[in-house]
N, CA, C and O atoms as a DFTB+ gen file, in Angstrom:
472 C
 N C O
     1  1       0.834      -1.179       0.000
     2  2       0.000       0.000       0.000
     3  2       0.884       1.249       0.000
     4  3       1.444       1.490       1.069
     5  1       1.072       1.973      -0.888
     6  2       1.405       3.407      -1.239
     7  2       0.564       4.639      -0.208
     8  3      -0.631       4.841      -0.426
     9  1       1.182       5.306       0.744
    10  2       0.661       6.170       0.995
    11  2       1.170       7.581       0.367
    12  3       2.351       7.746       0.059
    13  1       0.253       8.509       0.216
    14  2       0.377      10.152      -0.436
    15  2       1.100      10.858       0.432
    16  3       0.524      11.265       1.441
    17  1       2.301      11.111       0.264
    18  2       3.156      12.465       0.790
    19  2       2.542      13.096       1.149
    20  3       1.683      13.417       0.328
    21  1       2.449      13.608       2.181
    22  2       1.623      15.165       2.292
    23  2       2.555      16.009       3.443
    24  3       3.385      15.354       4.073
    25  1       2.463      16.947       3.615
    26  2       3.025      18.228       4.422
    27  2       3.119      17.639       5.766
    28  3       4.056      17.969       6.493
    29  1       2.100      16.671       6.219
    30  2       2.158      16.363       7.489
    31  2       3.437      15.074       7.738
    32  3       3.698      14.689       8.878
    33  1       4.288      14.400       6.269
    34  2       5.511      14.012       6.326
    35  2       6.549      14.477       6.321
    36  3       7.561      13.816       6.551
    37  1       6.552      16.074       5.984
    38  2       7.350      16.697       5.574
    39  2       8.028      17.734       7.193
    40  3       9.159      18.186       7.373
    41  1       6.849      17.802       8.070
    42  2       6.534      18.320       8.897
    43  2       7.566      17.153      10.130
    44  3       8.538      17.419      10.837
    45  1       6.898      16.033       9.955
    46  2       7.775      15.177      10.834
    47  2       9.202      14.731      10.652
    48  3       9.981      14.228      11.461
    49  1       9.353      15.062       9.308
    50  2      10.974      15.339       8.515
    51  2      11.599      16.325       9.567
    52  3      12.515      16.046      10.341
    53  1      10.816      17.762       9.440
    54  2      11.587      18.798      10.033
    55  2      11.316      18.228      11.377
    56  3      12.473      18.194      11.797
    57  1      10.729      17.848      12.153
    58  2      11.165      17.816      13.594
    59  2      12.265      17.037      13.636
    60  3      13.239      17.336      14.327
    61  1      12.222      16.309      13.133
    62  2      13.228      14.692      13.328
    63  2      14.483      15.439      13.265
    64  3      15.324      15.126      14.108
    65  1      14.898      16.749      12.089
    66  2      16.371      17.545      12.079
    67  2      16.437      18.689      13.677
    68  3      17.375      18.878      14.452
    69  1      15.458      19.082      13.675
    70  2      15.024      20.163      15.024
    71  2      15.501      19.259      16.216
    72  3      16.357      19.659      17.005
    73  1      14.936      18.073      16.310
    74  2      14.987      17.040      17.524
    75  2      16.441      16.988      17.790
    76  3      17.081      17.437      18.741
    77  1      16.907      16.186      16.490
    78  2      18.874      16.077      15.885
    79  2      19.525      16.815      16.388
    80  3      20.347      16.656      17.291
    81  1      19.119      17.975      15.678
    82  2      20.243      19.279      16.051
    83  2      20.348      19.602      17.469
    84  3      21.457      19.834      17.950
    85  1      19.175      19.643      18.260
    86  2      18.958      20.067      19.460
    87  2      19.990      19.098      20.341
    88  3      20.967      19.428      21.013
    89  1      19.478      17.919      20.120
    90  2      20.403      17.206      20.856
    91  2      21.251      16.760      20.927
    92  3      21.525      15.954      21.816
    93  1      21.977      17.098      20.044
    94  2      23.510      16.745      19.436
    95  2      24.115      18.353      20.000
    96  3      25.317      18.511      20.214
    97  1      23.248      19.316      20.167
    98  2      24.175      20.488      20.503
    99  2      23.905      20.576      22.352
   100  3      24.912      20.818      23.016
   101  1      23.002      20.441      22.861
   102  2      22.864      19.966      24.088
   103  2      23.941      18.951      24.911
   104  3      24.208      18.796      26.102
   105  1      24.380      18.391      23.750
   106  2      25.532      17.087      24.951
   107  2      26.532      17.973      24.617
   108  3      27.069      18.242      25.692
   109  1      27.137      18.632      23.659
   110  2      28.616      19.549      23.851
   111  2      28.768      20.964      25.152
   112  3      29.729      21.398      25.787
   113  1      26.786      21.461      25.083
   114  2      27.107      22.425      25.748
   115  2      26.783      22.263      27.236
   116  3      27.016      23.248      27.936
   117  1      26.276      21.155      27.837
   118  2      25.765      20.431      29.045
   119  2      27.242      20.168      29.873
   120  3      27.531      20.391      31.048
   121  1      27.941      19.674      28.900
   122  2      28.973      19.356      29.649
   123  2      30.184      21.072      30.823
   124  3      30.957      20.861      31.757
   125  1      29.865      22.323      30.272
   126  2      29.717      23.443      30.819
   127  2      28.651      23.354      32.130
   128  3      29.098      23.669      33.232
   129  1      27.669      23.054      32.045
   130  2      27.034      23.149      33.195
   131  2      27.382      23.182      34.657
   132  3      27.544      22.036      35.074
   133  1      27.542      24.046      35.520
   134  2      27.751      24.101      36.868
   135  2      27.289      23.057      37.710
   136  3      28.100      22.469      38.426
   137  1      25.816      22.685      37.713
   138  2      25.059      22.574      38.778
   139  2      25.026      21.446      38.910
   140  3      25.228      20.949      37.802
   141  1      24.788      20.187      40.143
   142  2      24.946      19.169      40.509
   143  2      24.412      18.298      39.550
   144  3      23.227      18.543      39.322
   145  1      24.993      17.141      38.758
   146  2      24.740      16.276      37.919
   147  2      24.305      17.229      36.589
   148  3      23.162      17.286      36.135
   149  1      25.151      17.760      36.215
   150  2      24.519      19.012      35.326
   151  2      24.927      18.348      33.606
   152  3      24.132      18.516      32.682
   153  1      26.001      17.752      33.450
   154  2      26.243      16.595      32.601
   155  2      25.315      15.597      32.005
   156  3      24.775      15.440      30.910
   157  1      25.343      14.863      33.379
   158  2      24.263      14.062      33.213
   159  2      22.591      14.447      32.712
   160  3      21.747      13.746      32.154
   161  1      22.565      15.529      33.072
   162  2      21.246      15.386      32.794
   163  2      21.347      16.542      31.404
   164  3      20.223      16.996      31.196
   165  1      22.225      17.018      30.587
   166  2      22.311      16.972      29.633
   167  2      22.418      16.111      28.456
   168  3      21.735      16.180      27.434
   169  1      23.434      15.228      28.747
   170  2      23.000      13.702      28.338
   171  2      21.609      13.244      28.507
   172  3      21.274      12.649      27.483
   173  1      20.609      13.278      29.427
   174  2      19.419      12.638      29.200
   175  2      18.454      13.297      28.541
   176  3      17.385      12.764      28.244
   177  1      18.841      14.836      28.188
   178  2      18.252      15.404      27.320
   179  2      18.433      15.101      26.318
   180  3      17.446      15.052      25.584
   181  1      19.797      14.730      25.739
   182  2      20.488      14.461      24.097
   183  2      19.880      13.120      23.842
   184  3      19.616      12.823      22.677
   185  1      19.590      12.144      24.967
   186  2      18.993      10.876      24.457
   187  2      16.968      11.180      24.159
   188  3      16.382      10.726      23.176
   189  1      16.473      11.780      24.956
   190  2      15.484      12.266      24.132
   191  2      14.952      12.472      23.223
   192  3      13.932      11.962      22.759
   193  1      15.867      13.585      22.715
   194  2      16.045      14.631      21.973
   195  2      16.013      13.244      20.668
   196  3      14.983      13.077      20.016
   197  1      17.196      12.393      20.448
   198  2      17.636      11.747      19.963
   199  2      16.318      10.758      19.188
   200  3      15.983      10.568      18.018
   201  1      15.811      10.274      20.543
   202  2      14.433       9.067      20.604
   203  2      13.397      10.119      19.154
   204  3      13.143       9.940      17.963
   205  1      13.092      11.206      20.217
   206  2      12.113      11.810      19.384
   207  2      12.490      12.517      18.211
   208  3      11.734      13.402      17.812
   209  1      13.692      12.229      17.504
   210  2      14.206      12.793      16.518
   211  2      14.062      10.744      15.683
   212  3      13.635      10.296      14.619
   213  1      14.416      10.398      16.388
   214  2      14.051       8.734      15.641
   215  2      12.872       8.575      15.120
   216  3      12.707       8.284      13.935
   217  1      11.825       8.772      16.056
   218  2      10.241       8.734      16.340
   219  2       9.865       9.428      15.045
   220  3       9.332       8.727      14.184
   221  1      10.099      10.887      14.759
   222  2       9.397      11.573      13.828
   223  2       9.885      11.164      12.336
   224  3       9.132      11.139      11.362
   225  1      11.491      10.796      12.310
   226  2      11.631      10.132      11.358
   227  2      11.075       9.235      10.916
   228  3      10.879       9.383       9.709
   229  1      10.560       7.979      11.468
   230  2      10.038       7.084      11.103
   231  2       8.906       7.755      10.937
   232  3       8.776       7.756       9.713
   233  1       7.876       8.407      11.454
   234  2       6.564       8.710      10.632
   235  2       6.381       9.478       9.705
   236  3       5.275       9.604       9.180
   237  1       7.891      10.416       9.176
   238  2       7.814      10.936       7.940
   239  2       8.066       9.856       6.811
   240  3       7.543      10.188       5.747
   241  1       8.754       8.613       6.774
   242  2       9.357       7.528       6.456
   243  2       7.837       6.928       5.863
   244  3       7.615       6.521       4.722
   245  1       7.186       6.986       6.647
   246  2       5.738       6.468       6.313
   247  2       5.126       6.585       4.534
   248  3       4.846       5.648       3.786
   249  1       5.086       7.506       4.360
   250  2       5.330       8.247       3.033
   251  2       6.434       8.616       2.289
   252  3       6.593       8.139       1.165
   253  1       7.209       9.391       2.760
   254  2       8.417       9.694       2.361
   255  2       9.355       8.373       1.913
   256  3       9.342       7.303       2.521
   257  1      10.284       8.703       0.560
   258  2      11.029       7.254       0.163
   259  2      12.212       7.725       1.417
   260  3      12.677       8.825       1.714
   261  1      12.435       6.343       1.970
   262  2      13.389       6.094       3.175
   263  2      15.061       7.460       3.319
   264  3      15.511       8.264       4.135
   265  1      15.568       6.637       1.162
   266  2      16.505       7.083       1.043
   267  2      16.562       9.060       0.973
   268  3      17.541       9.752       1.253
   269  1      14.964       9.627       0.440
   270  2      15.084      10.905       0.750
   271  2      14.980      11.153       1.622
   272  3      15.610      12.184       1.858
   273  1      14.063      10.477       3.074
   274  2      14.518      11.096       4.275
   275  2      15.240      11.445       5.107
   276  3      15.345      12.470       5.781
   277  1      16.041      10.019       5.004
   278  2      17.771      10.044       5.595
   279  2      18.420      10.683       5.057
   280  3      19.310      11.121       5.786
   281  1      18.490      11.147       3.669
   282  2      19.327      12.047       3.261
   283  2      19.599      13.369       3.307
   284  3      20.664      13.983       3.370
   285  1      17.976      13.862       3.248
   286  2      17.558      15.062       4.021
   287  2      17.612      15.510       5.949
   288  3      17.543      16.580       6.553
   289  1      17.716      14.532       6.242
   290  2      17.536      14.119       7.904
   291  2      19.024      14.423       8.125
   292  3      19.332      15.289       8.944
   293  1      20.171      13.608       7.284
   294  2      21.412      14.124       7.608
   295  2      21.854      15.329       6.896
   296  3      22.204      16.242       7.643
   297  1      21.926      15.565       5.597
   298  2      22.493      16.775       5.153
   299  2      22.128      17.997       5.690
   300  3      22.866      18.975       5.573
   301  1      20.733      18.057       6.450
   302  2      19.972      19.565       6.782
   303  2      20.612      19.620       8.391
   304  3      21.010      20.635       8.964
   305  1      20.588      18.259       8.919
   306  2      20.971      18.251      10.426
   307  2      22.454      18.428      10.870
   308  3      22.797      18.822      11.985
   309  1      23.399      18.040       9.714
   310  2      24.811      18.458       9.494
   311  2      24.908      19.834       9.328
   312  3      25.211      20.602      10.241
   313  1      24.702      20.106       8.388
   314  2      24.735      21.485       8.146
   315  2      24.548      22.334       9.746
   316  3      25.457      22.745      10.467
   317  1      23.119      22.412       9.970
   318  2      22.506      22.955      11.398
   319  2      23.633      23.155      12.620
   320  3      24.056      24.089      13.302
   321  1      23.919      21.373      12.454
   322  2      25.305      21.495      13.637
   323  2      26.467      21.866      13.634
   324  3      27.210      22.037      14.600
   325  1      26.735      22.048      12.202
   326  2      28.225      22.806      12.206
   327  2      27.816      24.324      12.206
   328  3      28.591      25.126      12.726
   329  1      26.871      24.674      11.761
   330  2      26.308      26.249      12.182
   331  2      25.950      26.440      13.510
   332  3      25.836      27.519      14.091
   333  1      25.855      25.815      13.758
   334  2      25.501      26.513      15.482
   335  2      27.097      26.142      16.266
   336  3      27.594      26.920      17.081
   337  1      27.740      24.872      15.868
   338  2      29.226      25.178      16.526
   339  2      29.759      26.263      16.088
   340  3      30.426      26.708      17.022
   341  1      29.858      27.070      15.024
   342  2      30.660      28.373      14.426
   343  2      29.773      29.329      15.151
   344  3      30.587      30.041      15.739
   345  1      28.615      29.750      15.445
   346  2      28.533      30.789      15.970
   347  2      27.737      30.631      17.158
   348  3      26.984      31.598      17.271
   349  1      27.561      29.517      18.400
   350  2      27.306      29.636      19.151
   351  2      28.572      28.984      20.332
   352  3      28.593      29.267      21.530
   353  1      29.517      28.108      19.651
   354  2      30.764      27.624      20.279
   355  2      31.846      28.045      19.752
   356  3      32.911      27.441      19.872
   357  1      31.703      29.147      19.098
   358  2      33.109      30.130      18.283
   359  2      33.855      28.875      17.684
   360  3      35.021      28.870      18.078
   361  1      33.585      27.896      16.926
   362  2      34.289      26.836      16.361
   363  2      34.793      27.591      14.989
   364  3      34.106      28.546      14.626
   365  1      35.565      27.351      14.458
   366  2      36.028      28.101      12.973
   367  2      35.790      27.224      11.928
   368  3      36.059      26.023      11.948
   369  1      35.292      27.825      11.032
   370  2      34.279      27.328       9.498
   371  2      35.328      27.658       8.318
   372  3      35.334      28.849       8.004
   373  1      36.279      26.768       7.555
   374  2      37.128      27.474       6.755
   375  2      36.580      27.080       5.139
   376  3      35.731      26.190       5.088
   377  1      36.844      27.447       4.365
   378  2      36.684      27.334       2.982
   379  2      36.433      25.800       2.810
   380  3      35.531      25.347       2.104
   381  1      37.271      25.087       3.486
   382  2      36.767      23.134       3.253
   383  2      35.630      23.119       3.856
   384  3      34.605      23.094       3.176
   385  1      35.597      23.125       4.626
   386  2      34.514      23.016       5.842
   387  2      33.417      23.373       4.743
   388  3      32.978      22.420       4.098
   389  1      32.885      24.760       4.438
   390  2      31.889      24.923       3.658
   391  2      31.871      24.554       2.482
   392  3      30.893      24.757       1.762
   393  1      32.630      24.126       2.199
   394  2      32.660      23.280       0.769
   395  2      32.039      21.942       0.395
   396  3      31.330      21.504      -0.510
   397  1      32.770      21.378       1.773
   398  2      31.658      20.286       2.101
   399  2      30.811      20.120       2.752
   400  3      30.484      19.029       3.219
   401  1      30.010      21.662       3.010
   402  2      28.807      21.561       3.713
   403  2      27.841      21.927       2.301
   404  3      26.643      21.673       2.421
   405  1      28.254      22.443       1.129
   406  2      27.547      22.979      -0.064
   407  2      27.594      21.078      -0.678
   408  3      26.535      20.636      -1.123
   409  1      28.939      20.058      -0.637
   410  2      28.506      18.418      -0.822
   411  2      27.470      17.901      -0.566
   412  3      26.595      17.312      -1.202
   413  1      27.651      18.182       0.455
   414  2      26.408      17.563       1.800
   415  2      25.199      17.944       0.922
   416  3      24.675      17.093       0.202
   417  1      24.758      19.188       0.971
   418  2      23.500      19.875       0.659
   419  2      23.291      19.731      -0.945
   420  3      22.219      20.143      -1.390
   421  1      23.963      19.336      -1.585
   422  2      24.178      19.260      -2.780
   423  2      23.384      17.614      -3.144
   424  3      22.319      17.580      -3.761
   425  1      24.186      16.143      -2.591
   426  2      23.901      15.414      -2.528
   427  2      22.353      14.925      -1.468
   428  3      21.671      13.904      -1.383
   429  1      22.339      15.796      -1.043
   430  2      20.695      15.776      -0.557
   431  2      19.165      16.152      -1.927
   432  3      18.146      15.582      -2.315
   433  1      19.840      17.319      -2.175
   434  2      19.183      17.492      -2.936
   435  2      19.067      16.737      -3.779
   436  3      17.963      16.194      -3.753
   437  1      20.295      16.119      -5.288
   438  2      19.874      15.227      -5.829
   439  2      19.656      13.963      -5.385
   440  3      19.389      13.191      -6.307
   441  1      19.678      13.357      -4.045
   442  2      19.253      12.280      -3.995
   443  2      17.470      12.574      -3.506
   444  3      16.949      11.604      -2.956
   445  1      16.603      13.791      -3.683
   446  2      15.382      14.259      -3.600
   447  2      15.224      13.778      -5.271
   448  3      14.955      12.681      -5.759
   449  1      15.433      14.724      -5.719
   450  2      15.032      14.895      -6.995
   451  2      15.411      13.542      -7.863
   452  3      14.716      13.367      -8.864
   453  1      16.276      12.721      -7.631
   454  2      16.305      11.935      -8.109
   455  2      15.463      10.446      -8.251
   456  3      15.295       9.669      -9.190
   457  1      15.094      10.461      -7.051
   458  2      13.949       9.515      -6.701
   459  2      12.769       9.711      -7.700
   460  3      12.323      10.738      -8.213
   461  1      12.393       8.364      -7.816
   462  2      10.693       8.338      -8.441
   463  2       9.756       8.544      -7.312
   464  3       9.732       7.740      -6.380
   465  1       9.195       9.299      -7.339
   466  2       8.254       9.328      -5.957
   467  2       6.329       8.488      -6.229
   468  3       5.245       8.975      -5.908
   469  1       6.619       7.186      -6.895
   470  2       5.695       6.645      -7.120
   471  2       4.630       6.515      -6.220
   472  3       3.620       5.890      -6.545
């Protein structure tokens, strides 16, 4: 059974990168935390974060072909995280770096467009 794409897959696409990003930037900056078990419970945010970034994937997956979601799921969520390390962890972004963040985004795209979306 073929189900119809609709916005409401596209929608659980974007959380699944929102979820990603969040919690992949949560375990670098948790580990700063002052306050008693302040680590730790940044970590149990990043596993969350993580679950419900799994969770929405799979129900955009529902509709969506597998290989455009994952591809989109990583190239948009890569991207995200090396942008928020450059200007929220002063990390430095050099000419490679964005070069292969324009790969990344590049090979997302045609692996979208390339699909039959039968």
């Amino acid at each position: 059974m073929i189900v119809k794409v609709t916005y409401y897959h596209w929608l659980f696409l974007l959380l699944s990168v929102l979820f990603e990003v969040f919690g992949t930037s949560i375990m670098k900056v948790s580990h700063s935390w002052q306050f008693a078990l302040g680590s730790e419970a940044g970590l149990a945010i990043m596993w969350a974060c993580i679950a419900c970034s799994y969770f929405s994937l799979a129900k955009a997956t529902t509709a969506l072909p597998v290989g455009v979601a994952f591809a989109l799921w990583d190239a948009s969520g890569l991207v995200l995280i090396v942008l928020f390390s450059v200007f929220v962890l002063g990390e430095h972004l050099d000419w490679i770096k964005a070069l292969g963040l324009l790969c990344v985004l590049g090979g997302g795209y045609l692996v979208h467009h390339g699909t039959d979306a039968r």
